[in-house]
GROMACS .gro file of C-alpha atoms in nm:
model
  124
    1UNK     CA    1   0.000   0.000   0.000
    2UNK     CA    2   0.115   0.306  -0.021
    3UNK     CA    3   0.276   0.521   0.239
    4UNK     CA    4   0.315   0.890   0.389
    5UNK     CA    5   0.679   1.033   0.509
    6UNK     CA    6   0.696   1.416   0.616
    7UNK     CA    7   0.961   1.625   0.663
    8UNK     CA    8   1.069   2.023   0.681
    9UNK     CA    9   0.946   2.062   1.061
   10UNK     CA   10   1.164   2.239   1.279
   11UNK     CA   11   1.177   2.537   1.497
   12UNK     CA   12   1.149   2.848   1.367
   13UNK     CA   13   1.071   3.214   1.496
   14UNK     CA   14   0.727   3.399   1.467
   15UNK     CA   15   0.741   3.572   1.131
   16UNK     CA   16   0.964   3.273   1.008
   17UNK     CA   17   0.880   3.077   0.739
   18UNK     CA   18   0.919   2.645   0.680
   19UNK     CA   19   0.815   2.416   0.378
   20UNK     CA   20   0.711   2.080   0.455
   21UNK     CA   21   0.747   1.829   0.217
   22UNK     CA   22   0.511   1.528   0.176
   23UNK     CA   23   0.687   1.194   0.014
   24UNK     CA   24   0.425   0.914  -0.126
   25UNK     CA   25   0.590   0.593  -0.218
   26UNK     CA   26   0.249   0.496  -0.392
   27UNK     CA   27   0.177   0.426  -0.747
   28UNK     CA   28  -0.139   0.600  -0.802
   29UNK     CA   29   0.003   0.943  -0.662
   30UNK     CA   30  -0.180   1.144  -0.929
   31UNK     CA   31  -0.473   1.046  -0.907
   32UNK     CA   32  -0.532   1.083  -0.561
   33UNK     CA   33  -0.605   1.445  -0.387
   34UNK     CA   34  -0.393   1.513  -0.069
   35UNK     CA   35  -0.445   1.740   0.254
   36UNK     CA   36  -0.227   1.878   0.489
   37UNK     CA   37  -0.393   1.871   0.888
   38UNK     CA   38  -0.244   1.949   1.280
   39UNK     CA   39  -0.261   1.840   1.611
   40UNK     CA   40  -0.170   2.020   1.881
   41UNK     CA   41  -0.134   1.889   2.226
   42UNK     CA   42  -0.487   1.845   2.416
   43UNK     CA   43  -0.662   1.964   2.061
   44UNK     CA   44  -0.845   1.791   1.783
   45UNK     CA   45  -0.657   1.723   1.458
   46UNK     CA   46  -0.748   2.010   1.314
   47UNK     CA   47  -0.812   2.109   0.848
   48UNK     CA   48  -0.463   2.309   0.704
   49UNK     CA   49  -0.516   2.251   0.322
   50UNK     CA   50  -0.600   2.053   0.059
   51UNK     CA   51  -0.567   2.003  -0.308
   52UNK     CA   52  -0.737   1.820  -0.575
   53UNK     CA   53  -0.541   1.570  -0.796
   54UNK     CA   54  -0.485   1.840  -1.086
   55UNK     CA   55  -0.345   2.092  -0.874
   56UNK     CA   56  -0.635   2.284  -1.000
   57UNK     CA   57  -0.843   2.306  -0.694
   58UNK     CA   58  -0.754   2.435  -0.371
   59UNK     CA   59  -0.878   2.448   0.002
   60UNK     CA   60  -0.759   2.645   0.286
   61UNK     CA   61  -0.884   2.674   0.692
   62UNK     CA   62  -0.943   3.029   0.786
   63UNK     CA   63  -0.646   3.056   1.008
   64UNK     CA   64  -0.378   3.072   0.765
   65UNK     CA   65  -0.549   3.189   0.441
   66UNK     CA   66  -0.267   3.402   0.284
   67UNK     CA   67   0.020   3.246   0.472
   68UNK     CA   68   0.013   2.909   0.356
   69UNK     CA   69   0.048   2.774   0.029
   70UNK     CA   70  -0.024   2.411  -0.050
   71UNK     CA   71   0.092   2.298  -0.352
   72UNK     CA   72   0.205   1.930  -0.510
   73UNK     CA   73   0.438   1.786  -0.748
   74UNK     CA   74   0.272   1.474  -0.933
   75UNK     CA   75   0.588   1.383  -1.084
   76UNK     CA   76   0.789   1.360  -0.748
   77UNK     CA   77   0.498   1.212  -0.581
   78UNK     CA   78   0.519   1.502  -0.335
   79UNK     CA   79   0.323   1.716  -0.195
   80UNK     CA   80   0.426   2.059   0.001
   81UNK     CA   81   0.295   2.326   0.240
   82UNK     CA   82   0.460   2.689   0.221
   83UNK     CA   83   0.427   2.863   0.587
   84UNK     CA   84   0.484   3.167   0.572
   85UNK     CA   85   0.413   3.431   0.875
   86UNK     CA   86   0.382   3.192   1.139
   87UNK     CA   87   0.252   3.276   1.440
   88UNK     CA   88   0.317   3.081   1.793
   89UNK     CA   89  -0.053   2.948   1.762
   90UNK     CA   90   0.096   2.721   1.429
   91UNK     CA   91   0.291   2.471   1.680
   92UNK     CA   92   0.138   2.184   1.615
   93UNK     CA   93   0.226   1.850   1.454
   94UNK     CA   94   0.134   1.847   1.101
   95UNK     CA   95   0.049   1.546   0.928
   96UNK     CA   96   0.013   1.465   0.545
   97UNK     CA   97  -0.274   1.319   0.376
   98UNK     CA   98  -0.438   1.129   0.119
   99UNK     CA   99  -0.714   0.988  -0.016
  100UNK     CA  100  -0.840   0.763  -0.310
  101UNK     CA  101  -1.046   0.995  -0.525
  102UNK     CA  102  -0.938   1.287  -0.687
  103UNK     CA  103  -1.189   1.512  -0.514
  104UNK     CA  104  -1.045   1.726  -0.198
  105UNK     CA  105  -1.141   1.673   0.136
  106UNK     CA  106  -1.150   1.909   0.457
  107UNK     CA  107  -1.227   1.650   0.728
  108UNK     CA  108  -0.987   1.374   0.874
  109UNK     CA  109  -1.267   1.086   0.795
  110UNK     CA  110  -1.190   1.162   0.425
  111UNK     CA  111  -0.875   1.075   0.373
  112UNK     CA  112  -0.774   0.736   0.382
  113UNK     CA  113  -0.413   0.721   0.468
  114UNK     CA  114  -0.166   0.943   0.654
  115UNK     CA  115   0.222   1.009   0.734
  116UNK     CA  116   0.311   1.006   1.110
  117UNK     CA  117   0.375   1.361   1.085
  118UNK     CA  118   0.586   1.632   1.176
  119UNK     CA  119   0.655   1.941   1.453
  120UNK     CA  120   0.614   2.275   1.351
  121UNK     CA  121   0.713   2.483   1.662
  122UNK     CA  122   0.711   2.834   1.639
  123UNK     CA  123   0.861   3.105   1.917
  124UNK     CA  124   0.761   3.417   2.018
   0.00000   0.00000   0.00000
């Protein structure tokens, strides 16, 4: 089956910016649409972004609508989130996505597999 592996967490300042990177090892990469979601500690995982197979369509949560950029690379089988401006209230993990239609989802029960994530922390 196919499998999840992020990377690009770290630590970074408020302001600062990161770029996590999303690796599938699948087959069928293209076809499926892919979301980026956190968790921070005591919280429900929580919608970041989404996009449909193409690339073409896009979904963002409220909270970081013009700072993040979610964006994927069918030929690489990777998929990325820009953070840009991040604020202390980004620390979370962040976990990658996917699922097996090429429609975008914005709940976890939609997606069908995931990576075992990342931390974002962010000082301020």
């Amino acid at each position: 089956q196919v499998q999840l592996v992020e990377s690009g967490g770290g630590l970074v300042q408020a302001g600062g910016s990161l770029r996590l990177s999303c690796a599938d090892s699948g087959r069928t990469f293209s076809s499926h649409a892919m979301g980026w979601f956190r968790q921070a500690p005591g919280k429900e995982r929580e919608f970041v972004a989404a996009i449909s197979w193409s690339g073409g369509t896009l979904h963002y949560a409220d909270s970081v609508k013009g700072r993040f950029t979610i964006s994927r690379d069918n030929a690489k089988n990777t998929v990325y989130l820009q953070m840009n401006s991040l604020k202390p209230e980004d620390t979370a993990v962040y976990y990658c996505a996917g699922r097996s239609t090429v429609v975008a989802g914005t709940r976890p029960w939609d997606y069908d597999y995931w990576g075992q994530g990342t931390q974002v922390t962010v000082s301020s």
